[in-house]
Amino acid sequence: MKKITIAIDGYSSCGKSTMAKDLAREIGYVYVDSGAMYRAVTLYALSNSLIHDGKIDEARLRDEMKNIHITFRFNPEHGRPDTYLNNEYVEDRIRTLEISEHVSPIAALGFVREEMVRQQQQMGQEGGIIMDGRDIGTTVFPEAELKIFVTASSEIRAQRRYAELSAKGEVCDMADILHNVEERDYIDTHREISPLRQAADALVLDNSHMTIAEQKQWLLQAYKHAAED
Ligand code: DC
């Protein structure tokens, strides 16, 4: 079967990463979580006092972009890649609610997106890659052989996020999480540059009422169909 490029886009917390990671492992493809890259930039900005009272110091961040290097290293323990920022393991630190609360405005900045898209396109040069995000099928890999657009209701996505954070021991409030999910949806779909939208040739998957196993099966079928063409 030929090595194809698979682009998975959709709203936050709709389970894109779980299905993408599982498929990558099953078919031996590289998996890239592009959201992790925007989260790592956000962590850098927060750690270096480039955000004050929610306001981003854009001039300084623009200047600092050359010092931000994001890489992924496959972790055989859980069979998935971990995120590194300037060679430091940050996988856990980029998944907190604090990062989620600051990431959308960072991801809306043109100079941040330009640099991330450049790196993402480089990672996908050889094919055999699954990347998930918001603009993968529309901007990063518009020629991808398989594009999926994943969606689920905001309440269900907030419940999933709540369960995920609680399992990690983070104390969180359901109302705050729902607010964060809806706010991010708004910013992600209304920003000027590469807003989240469904590519015309994407297959839509509404997984509100699907189990993880059902989604996995659905995605595997979609992959087989696309790779055999
Ligand atoms: O998928 P996620 O929740 O980890 O993404 C974090 C943020 O990054 C989210 O608010 C949208 C943004 N993002 C983006 O703008 N473009 C991408 N390709 C991936 C994520």
PDB file of C-alpha atoms and ligand atoms in Angstrom:
ATOM      1  CA  MET A   1       0.000   0.000   0.000  1.00  0.00           C
ATOM      2  CA  LYS A   2       1.327   3.471  -0.794  1.00  0.00           C
ATOM      3  CA  LYS A   3       2.324   5.825   2.039  1.00  0.00           C
ATOM      4  CA  ILE A   4      -0.233   8.584   2.228  1.00  0.00           C
ATOM      5  CA  THR A   5      -0.732  11.771   4.227  1.00  0.00           C
ATOM      6  CA  ILE A   6      -3.631  11.824   6.677  1.00  0.00           C
ATOM      7  CA  ALA A   7      -4.979  15.154   7.959  1.00  0.00           C
ATOM      8  CA  ILE A   8      -7.346  15.097  10.936  1.00  0.00           C
ATOM      9  CA  ASP A   9      -8.944  18.394  11.905  1.00  0.00           C
ATOM     10  CA  GLY A  10     -11.685  19.296  14.321  1.00  0.00           C
ATOM     11  CA  TYR A  11     -12.792  21.053  17.480  1.00  0.00           C
ATOM     12  CA  SER A  12     -10.834  20.888  20.731  1.00  0.00           C
ATOM     13  CA  SER A  13     -11.239  17.818  22.944  1.00  0.00           C
ATOM     14  CA  CYS A  14     -13.122  15.774  20.373  1.00  0.00           C
ATOM     15  CA  GLY A  15     -10.783  12.806  20.595  1.00  0.00           C
ATOM     16  CA  LYS A  16      -8.801  13.507  17.413  1.00  0.00           C
ATOM     17  CA  SER A  17      -5.450  12.772  19.028  1.00  0.00           C
ATOM     18  CA  THR A  18      -6.524   9.471  20.559  1.00  0.00           C
ATOM     19  CA  MET A  19      -7.780   8.106  17.253  1.00  0.00           C
ATOM     20  CA  ALA A  20      -4.845   9.532  15.289  1.00  0.00           C
ATOM     21  CA  LYS A  21      -2.252   8.091  17.678  1.00  0.00           C
ATOM     22  CA  ASP A  22      -3.902   4.676  17.671  1.00  0.00           C
ATOM     23  CA  LEU A  23      -4.063   4.526  13.889  1.00  0.00           C
ATOM     24  CA  ALA A  24      -0.436   5.667  13.542  1.00  0.00           C
ATOM     25  CA  ARG A  25       0.695   2.895  15.839  1.00  0.00           C
ATOM     26  CA  GLU A  26      -1.361   0.302  14.011  1.00  0.00           C
ATOM     27  CA  ILE A  27      -0.186   1.187  10.504  1.00  0.00           C
ATOM     28  CA  GLY A  28       3.375   2.295  11.389  1.00  0.00           C
ATOM     29  CA  TYR A  29       2.972   5.963  10.480  1.00  0.00           C
ATOM     30  CA  VAL A  30       4.512   8.997  12.186  1.00  0.00           C
ATOM     31  CA  TYR A  31       2.002  10.857  14.332  1.00  0.00           C
ATOM     32  CA  VAL A  32       2.241  14.609  14.905  1.00  0.00           C
ATOM     33  CA  ASP A  33      -0.013  16.493  17.299  1.00  0.00           C
ATOM     34  CA  SER A  34       0.159  20.031  15.881  1.00  0.00           C
ATOM     35  CA  GLY A  35      -1.830  21.408  18.846  1.00  0.00           C
ATOM     36  CA  ALA A  36       1.052  20.338  21.102  1.00  0.00           C
ATOM     37  CA  MET A  37       3.294  22.700  19.140  1.00  0.00           C
ATOM     38  CA  TYR A  38       1.017  25.700  19.806  1.00  0.00           C
ATOM     39  CA  ARG A  39       0.795  24.584  23.443  1.00  0.00           C
ATOM     40  CA  ALA A  40       4.602  24.449  23.697  1.00  0.00           C
ATOM     41  CA  VAL A  41       4.872  27.995  22.312  1.00  0.00           C
ATOM     42  CA  THR A  42       2.314  29.050  24.944  1.00  0.00           C
ATOM     43  CA  LEU A  43       4.308  27.371  27.708  1.00  0.00           C
ATOM     44  CA  TYR A  44       7.405  29.194  26.503  1.00  0.00           C
ATOM     45  CA  ALA A  45       5.542  32.517  26.488  1.00  0.00           C
ATOM     46  CA  LEU A  46       4.169  31.983  30.008  1.00  0.00           C
ATOM     47  CA  SER A  47       7.497  30.761  31.399  1.00  0.00           C
ATOM     48  CA  ASN A  48       9.333  33.757  29.969  1.00  0.00           C
ATOM     49  CA  SER A  49       6.823  36.383  31.117  1.00  0.00           C
ATOM     50  CA  LEU A  50       5.675  37.169  27.587  1.00  0.00           C
ATOM     51  CA  ILE A  51       2.039  37.156  28.728  1.00  0.00           C
ATOM     52  CA  HIS A  52       0.861  39.690  31.316  1.00  0.00           C
ATOM     53  CA  ASP A  53      -2.733  39.641  32.564  1.00  0.00           C
ATOM     54  CA  GLY A  54      -3.697  37.665  29.486  1.00  0.00           C
ATOM     55  CA  LYS A  55      -2.047  40.173  27.137  1.00  0.00           C
ATOM     56  CA  ILE A  56       0.689  38.819  24.849  1.00  0.00           C
ATOM     57  CA  ASP A  57       3.862  40.836  24.306  1.00  0.00           C
ATOM     58  CA  GLU A  58       3.798  40.198  20.554  1.00  0.00           C
ATOM     59  CA  ALA A  59       6.974  42.085  19.689  1.00  0.00           C
ATOM     60  CA  ARG A  60       9.033  40.060  22.190  1.00  0.00           C
ATOM     61  CA  LEU A  61       7.407  36.761  21.247  1.00  0.00           C
ATOM     62  CA  ARG A  62       8.088  37.427  17.561  1.00  0.00           C
ATOM     63  CA  ASP A  63      11.691  38.016  18.480  1.00  0.00           C
ATOM     64  CA  GLU A  64      11.847  34.859  20.605  1.00  0.00           C
ATOM     65  CA  MET A  65      10.421  32.530  17.919  1.00  0.00           C
ATOM     66  CA  LYS A  66      13.966  31.693  16.763  1.00  0.00           C
ATOM     67  CA  ASN A  67      14.681  30.346  20.273  1.00  0.00           C
ATOM     68  CA  ILE A  68      11.684  28.014  20.329  1.00  0.00           C
ATOM     69  CA  HIS A  69      12.443  24.521  19.068  1.00  0.00           C
ATOM     70  CA  ILE A  70       9.764  21.887  19.340  1.00  0.00           C
ATOM     71  CA  THR A  71      10.432  18.216  18.743  1.00  0.00           C
ATOM     72  CA  PHE A  72       8.670  14.918  19.336  1.00  0.00           C
ATOM     73  CA  ARG A  73      10.276  11.760  20.644  1.00  0.00           C
ATOM     74  CA  PHE A  74       8.583   8.422  20.402  1.00  0.00           C
ATOM     75  CA  ASN A  75       8.056   6.957  23.861  1.00  0.00           C
ATOM     76  CA  PRO A  76       8.040   3.145  23.659  1.00  0.00           C
ATOM     77  CA  GLU A  77       6.495   2.952  27.155  1.00  0.00           C
ATOM     78  CA  HIS A  78       3.126   4.175  25.933  1.00  0.00           C
ATOM     79  CA  GLY A  79       3.767   3.845  22.191  1.00  0.00           C
ATOM     80  CA  ARG A  80       3.226   7.547  21.475  1.00  0.00           C
ATOM     81  CA  PRO A  81       5.391  10.609  20.921  1.00  0.00           C
ATOM     82  CA  ASP A  82       6.137  13.032  23.765  1.00  0.00           C
ATOM     83  CA  THR A  83       6.637  16.762  23.227  1.00  0.00           C
ATOM     84  CA  TYR A  84       9.975  18.462  23.931  1.00  0.00           C
ATOM     85  CA  LEU A  85      10.581  22.190  24.084  1.00  0.00           C
ATOM     86  CA  ASN A  86      14.235  23.091  23.547  1.00  0.00           C
ATOM     87  CA  ASN A  87      15.140  19.501  24.415  1.00  0.00           C
ATOM     88  CA  GLU A  88      13.176  19.559  27.671  1.00  0.00           C
ATOM     89  CA  TYR A  89      10.305  17.128  28.265  1.00  0.00           C
ATOM     90  CA  VAL A  90       7.100  19.205  28.497  1.00  0.00           C
ATOM     91  CA  GLU A  91       4.389  16.686  27.602  1.00  0.00           C
ATOM     92  CA  ASP A  92       2.616  16.994  30.984  1.00  0.00           C
ATOM     93  CA  ARG A  93       3.125  20.731  31.426  1.00  0.00           C
ATOM     94  CA  ILE A  94       1.470  21.611  28.095  1.00  0.00           C
ATOM     95  CA  ARG A  95      -1.743  19.709  28.963  1.00  0.00           C
ATOM     96  CA  THR A  96      -2.866  21.833  31.950  1.00  0.00           C
ATOM     97  CA  LEU A  97      -5.954  24.053  32.006  1.00  0.00           C
ATOM     98  CA  GLU A  98      -3.672  27.087  32.358  1.00  0.00           C
ATOM     99  CA  ILE A  99      -2.099  26.373  28.977  1.00  0.00           C
ATOM    100  CA  SER A 100      -5.529  25.643  27.465  1.00  0.00           C
ATOM    101  CA  GLU A 101      -6.713  29.026  28.682  1.00  0.00           C
ATOM    102  CA  HIS A 102      -3.900  30.900  26.932  1.00  0.00           C
ATOM    103  CA  VAL A 103      -3.241  28.869  23.800  1.00  0.00           C
ATOM    104  CA  SER A 104      -5.927  30.103  21.382  1.00  0.00           C
ATOM    105  CA  PRO A 105      -4.729  33.750  21.230  1.00  0.00           C
ATOM    106  CA  ILE A 106      -1.161  32.493  20.729  1.00  0.00           C
ATOM    107  CA  ALA A 107      -2.338  30.199  17.908  1.00  0.00           C
ATOM    108  CA  ALA A 108      -4.106  33.147  16.281  1.00  0.00           C
ATOM    109  CA  LEU A 109      -0.843  35.073  15.729  1.00  0.00           C
ATOM    110  CA  GLY A 110       0.310  35.079  12.108  1.00  0.00           C
ATOM    111  CA  PHE A 111       4.040  34.840  12.848  1.00  0.00           C
ATOM    112  CA  VAL A 112       3.487  31.887  15.216  1.00  0.00           C
ATOM    113  CA  ARG A 113       1.379  30.033  12.623  1.00  0.00           C
ATOM    114  CA  GLU A 114       3.835  30.709   9.826  1.00  0.00           C
ATOM    115  CA  GLU A 115       6.679  29.110  11.761  1.00  0.00           C
ATOM    116  CA  MET A 116       4.606  26.141  12.972  1.00  0.00           C
ATOM    117  CA  VAL A 117       3.221  25.415   9.494  1.00  0.00           C
ATOM    118  CA  ARG A 118       6.742  25.550   8.051  1.00  0.00           C
ATOM    119  CA  GLN A 119       7.937  22.962  10.597  1.00  0.00           C
ATOM    120  CA  GLN A 120       4.846  20.791  10.090  1.00  0.00           C
ATOM    121  CA  GLN A 121       5.282  20.720   6.317  1.00  0.00           C
ATOM    122  CA  GLN A 122       8.902  19.712   6.798  1.00  0.00           C
ATOM    123  CA  MET A 123       7.853  16.819   9.039  1.00  0.00           C
ATOM    124  CA  GLY A 124       5.434  15.577   6.376  1.00  0.00           C
ATOM    125  CA  GLN A 125       7.761  15.695   3.376  1.00  0.00           C
ATOM    126  CA  GLU A 126       8.069  11.926   3.094  1.00  0.00           C
ATOM    127  CA  GLY A 127       4.385  11.007   3.504  1.00  0.00           C
ATOM    128  CA  GLY A 128       3.414   8.202   5.887  1.00  0.00           C
ATOM    129  CA  ILE A 129       2.256  10.769   8.428  1.00  0.00           C
ATOM    130  CA  ILE A 130      -0.892  11.451  10.438  1.00  0.00           C
ATOM    131  CA  MET A 131      -1.178  14.991  11.726  1.00  0.00           C
ATOM    132  CA  ASP A 132      -4.060  16.384  13.716  1.00  0.00           C
ATOM    133  CA  GLY A 133      -5.033  19.997  14.358  1.00  0.00           C
ATOM    134  CA  ARG A 134      -7.271  22.719  12.981  1.00  0.00           C
ATOM    135  CA  ASP A 135      -5.784  23.660   9.600  1.00  0.00           C
ATOM    136  CA  ILE A 136      -4.022  20.497   8.509  1.00  0.00           C
ATOM    137  CA  GLY A 137      -6.347  19.601   5.620  1.00  0.00           C
ATOM    138  CA  THR A 138      -6.850  23.228   4.591  1.00  0.00           C
ATOM    139  CA  THR A 139      -3.409  24.848   4.993  1.00  0.00           C
ATOM    140  CA  VAL A 140      -0.628  22.483   6.075  1.00  0.00           C
ATOM    141  CA  PHE A 141      -1.380  19.554   3.728  1.00  0.00           C
ATOM    142  CA  PRO A 142      -4.060  20.694   1.280  1.00  0.00           C
ATOM    143  CA  GLU A 143      -3.059  17.774  -0.981  1.00  0.00           C
ATOM    144  CA  ALA A 144      -3.483  15.107   1.738  1.00  0.00           C
ATOM    145  CA  GLU A 145      -4.993  11.897   0.338  1.00  0.00           C
ATOM    146  CA  LEU A 146      -7.221  11.484   3.395  1.00  0.00           C
ATOM    147  CA  LYS A 147      -8.844  14.348   5.313  1.00  0.00           C
ATOM    148  CA  ILE A 148     -11.110  13.841   8.290  1.00  0.00           C
ATOM    149  CA  PHE A 149     -13.128  16.514  10.079  1.00  0.00           C
ATOM    150  CA  VAL A 150     -14.097  15.415  13.602  1.00  0.00           C
ATOM    151  CA  THR A 151     -16.868  16.963  15.614  1.00  0.00           C
ATOM    152  CA  ALA A 152     -18.921  16.340  18.800  1.00  0.00           C
ATOM    153  CA  SER A 153     -21.206  18.499  20.961  1.00  0.00           C
ATOM    154  CA  SER A 154     -19.454  20.970  23.290  1.00  0.00           C
ATOM    155  CA  GLU A 155     -21.052  19.349  26.386  1.00  0.00           C
ATOM    156  CA  ILE A 156     -19.716  15.931  25.489  1.00  0.00           C
ATOM    157  CA  ARG A 157     -16.276  17.348  24.741  1.00  0.00           C
ATOM    158  CA  ALA A 158     -16.226  19.173  28.098  1.00  0.00           C
ATOM    159  CA  GLN A 159     -17.201  15.949  29.899  1.00  0.00           C
ATOM    160  CA  ARG A 160     -14.336  14.095  28.205  1.00  0.00           C
ATOM    161  CA  ARG A 161     -11.872  16.857  29.099  1.00  0.00           C
ATOM    162  CA  TYR A 162     -13.113  16.882  32.694  1.00  0.00           C
ATOM    163  CA  ALA A 163     -12.574  13.133  32.987  1.00  0.00           C
ATOM    164  CA  GLU A 164      -9.099  13.443  31.472  1.00  0.00           C
ATOM    165  CA  LEU A 165      -7.951  16.243  33.811  1.00  0.00           C
ATOM    166  CA  SER A 166      -9.533  14.629  36.898  1.00  0.00           C
ATOM    167  CA  ALA A 167      -7.786  11.348  36.099  1.00  0.00           C
ATOM    168  CA  LYS A 168      -4.495  13.259  36.188  1.00  0.00           C
ATOM    169  CA  GLY A 169      -5.405  14.664  39.592  1.00  0.00           C
ATOM    170  CA  GLU A 170      -6.027  18.224  38.402  1.00  0.00           C
ATOM    171  CA  VAL A 171      -8.772  19.888  40.429  1.00  0.00           C
ATOM    172  CA  CYS A 172     -11.224  21.354  37.941  1.00  0.00           C
ATOM    173  CA  ASP A 173     -14.700  22.726  37.628  1.00  0.00           C
ATOM    174  CA  MET A 174     -17.041  21.427  34.921  1.00  0.00           C
ATOM    175  CA  ALA A 175     -18.467  24.903  34.209  1.00  0.00           C
ATOM    176  CA  ASP A 176     -14.945  26.339  33.715  1.00  0.00           C
ATOM    177  CA  ILE A 177     -14.078  23.558  31.311  1.00  0.00           C
ATOM    178  CA  LEU A 178     -17.251  23.985  29.261  1.00  0.00           C
ATOM    179  CA  HIS A 179     -16.579  27.716  29.126  1.00  0.00           C
ATOM    180  CA  ASN A 180     -12.994  27.055  27.969  1.00  0.00           C
ATOM    181  CA  VAL A 181     -14.133  24.581  25.280  1.00  0.00           C
ATOM    182  CA  GLU A 182     -16.717  27.032  23.898  1.00  0.00           C
ATOM    183  CA  GLU A 183     -14.349  29.980  24.057  1.00  0.00           C
ATOM    184  CA  ARG A 184     -11.662  28.067  22.181  1.00  0.00           C
ATOM    185  CA  ASP A 185     -14.212  26.952  19.553  1.00  0.00           C
ATOM    186  CA  TYR A 186     -15.114  30.591  19.019  1.00  0.00           C
ATOM    187  CA  ILE A 187     -11.527  31.831  18.713  1.00  0.00           C
ATOM    188  CA  ASP A 188     -10.434  28.860  16.575  1.00  0.00           C
ATOM    189  CA  THR A 189     -13.301  29.328  14.090  1.00  0.00           C
ATOM    190  CA  HIS A 190     -13.273  33.139  13.989  1.00  0.00           C
ATOM    191  CA  ARG A 191      -9.589  33.988  13.815  1.00  0.00           C
ATOM    192  CA  GLU A 192      -8.369  35.743  10.695  1.00  0.00           C
ATOM    193  CA  ILE A 193      -5.592  33.342   9.714  1.00  0.00           C
ATOM    194  CA  SER A 194      -6.385  29.702   8.928  1.00  0.00           C
ATOM    195  CA  PRO A 195      -9.584  29.482  10.992  1.00  0.00           C
ATOM    196  CA  LEU A 196     -10.880  26.011  11.772  1.00  0.00           C
ATOM    197  CA  ARG A 197     -13.121  24.952   8.937  1.00  0.00           C
ATOM    198  CA  GLN A 198     -13.956  21.757   7.160  1.00  0.00           C
ATOM    199  CA  ALA A 199     -11.991  21.155   3.952  1.00  0.00           C
ATOM    200  CA  ALA A 200     -14.359  20.653   1.022  1.00  0.00           C
ATOM    201  CA  ASP A 201     -12.998  17.147   0.435  1.00  0.00           C
ATOM    202  CA  ALA A 202     -12.943  16.033   4.105  1.00  0.00           C
ATOM    203  CA  LEU A 203     -14.959  13.118   5.492  1.00  0.00           C
ATOM    204  CA  VAL A 204     -16.990  14.204   8.523  1.00  0.00           C
ATOM    205  CA  LEU A 205     -17.020  12.147  11.715  1.00  0.00           C
ATOM    206  CA  ASP A 206     -19.436  13.163  14.475  1.00  0.00           C
ATOM    207  CA  ASN A 207     -18.299  10.982  17.370  1.00  0.00           C
ATOM    208  CA  SER A 208     -20.714  12.321  20.039  1.00  0.00           C
ATOM    209  CA  HIS A 209     -22.216   8.894  20.475  1.00  0.00           C
ATOM    210  CA  MET A 210     -19.409   6.610  19.396  1.00  0.00           C
ATOM    211  CA  THR A 211     -17.052   4.541  21.542  1.00  0.00           C
ATOM    212  CA  ILE A 212     -13.294   4.798  21.023  1.00  0.00           C
ATOM    213  CA  ALA A 213     -13.317   1.311  19.498  1.00  0.00           C
ATOM    214  CA  GLU A 214     -16.014   2.337  16.983  1.00  0.00           C
ATOM    215  CA  GLN A 215     -14.045   5.441  15.973  1.00  0.00           C
ATOM    216  CA  LYS A 216     -10.904   3.401  15.557  1.00  0.00           C
ATOM    217  CA  GLN A 217     -12.699   1.004  13.267  1.00  0.00           C
ATOM    218  CA  TRP A 218     -14.209   3.848  11.254  1.00  0.00           C
ATOM    219  CA  LEU A 219     -10.816   5.508  10.785  1.00  0.00           C
ATOM    220  CA  LEU A 220      -9.091   2.267   9.814  1.00  0.00           C
ATOM    221  CA  GLN A 221     -11.686   1.689   7.090  1.00  0.00           C
ATOM    222  CA  ALA A 222     -11.278   5.263   5.820  1.00  0.00           C
ATOM    223  CA  TYR A 223      -7.499   4.796   5.733  1.00  0.00           C
ATOM    224  CA  LYS A 224      -7.691   1.479   3.852  1.00  0.00           C
ATOM    225  CA  HIS A 225     -10.003   3.001   1.314  1.00  0.00           C
ATOM    226  CA  ALA A 226      -7.746   6.034   0.748  1.00  0.00           C
ATOM    227  CA  ALA A 227      -4.457   4.096   0.663  1.00  0.00           C
ATOM    228  CA  GLU A 228      -5.761   1.494  -1.801  1.00  0.00           C
ATOM    229  CA  ASP A 229      -6.961   4.076  -4.321  1.00  0.00           C
TER     230      ASP A 229
HETATM  231  O1   DC B   1      -5.744  20.403  19.815  1.00  0.00           O
HETATM  232  P1   DC B   1      -5.376  21.251  21.014  1.00  0.00           P
HETATM  233  O2   DC B   1      -6.528  21.562  21.919  1.00  0.00           O
HETATM  234  O3   DC B   1      -4.212  20.703  21.764  1.00  0.00           O
HETATM  235  O4   DC B   1      -4.912  22.642  20.387  1.00  0.00           O
HETATM  236  C1   DC B   1      -4.470  23.696  21.188  1.00  0.00           C
HETATM  237  C2   DC B   1      -4.808  25.017  20.520  1.00  0.00           C
HETATM  238  O5   DC B   1      -3.982  25.198  19.368  1.00  0.00           O
HETATM  239  C3   DC B   1      -6.252  25.210  20.092  1.00  0.00           C
HETATM  240  O6   DC B   1      -6.833  26.310  20.755  1.00  0.00           O
HETATM  241  C4   DC B   1      -6.193  25.497  18.621  1.00  0.00           C
HETATM  242  C5   DC B   1      -4.759  25.637  18.279  1.00  0.00           C
HETATM  243  N1   DC B   1      -4.386  24.882  17.092  1.00  0.00           N
HETATM  244  C6   DC B   1      -4.351  25.542  15.899  1.00  0.00           C
HETATM  245  O7   DC B   1      -4.693  26.709  15.846  1.00  0.00           O
HETATM  246  N2   DC B   1      -3.944  24.906  14.783  1.00  0.00           N
HETATM  247  C7   DC B   1      -3.587  23.628  14.831  1.00  0.00           C
HETATM  248  N3   DC B   1      -3.176  23.032  13.702  1.00  0.00           N
HETATM  249  C8   DC B   1      -3.639  22.915  16.045  1.00  0.00           C
HETATM  250  C9   DC B   1      -4.050  23.566  17.179  1.00  0.00           C
END
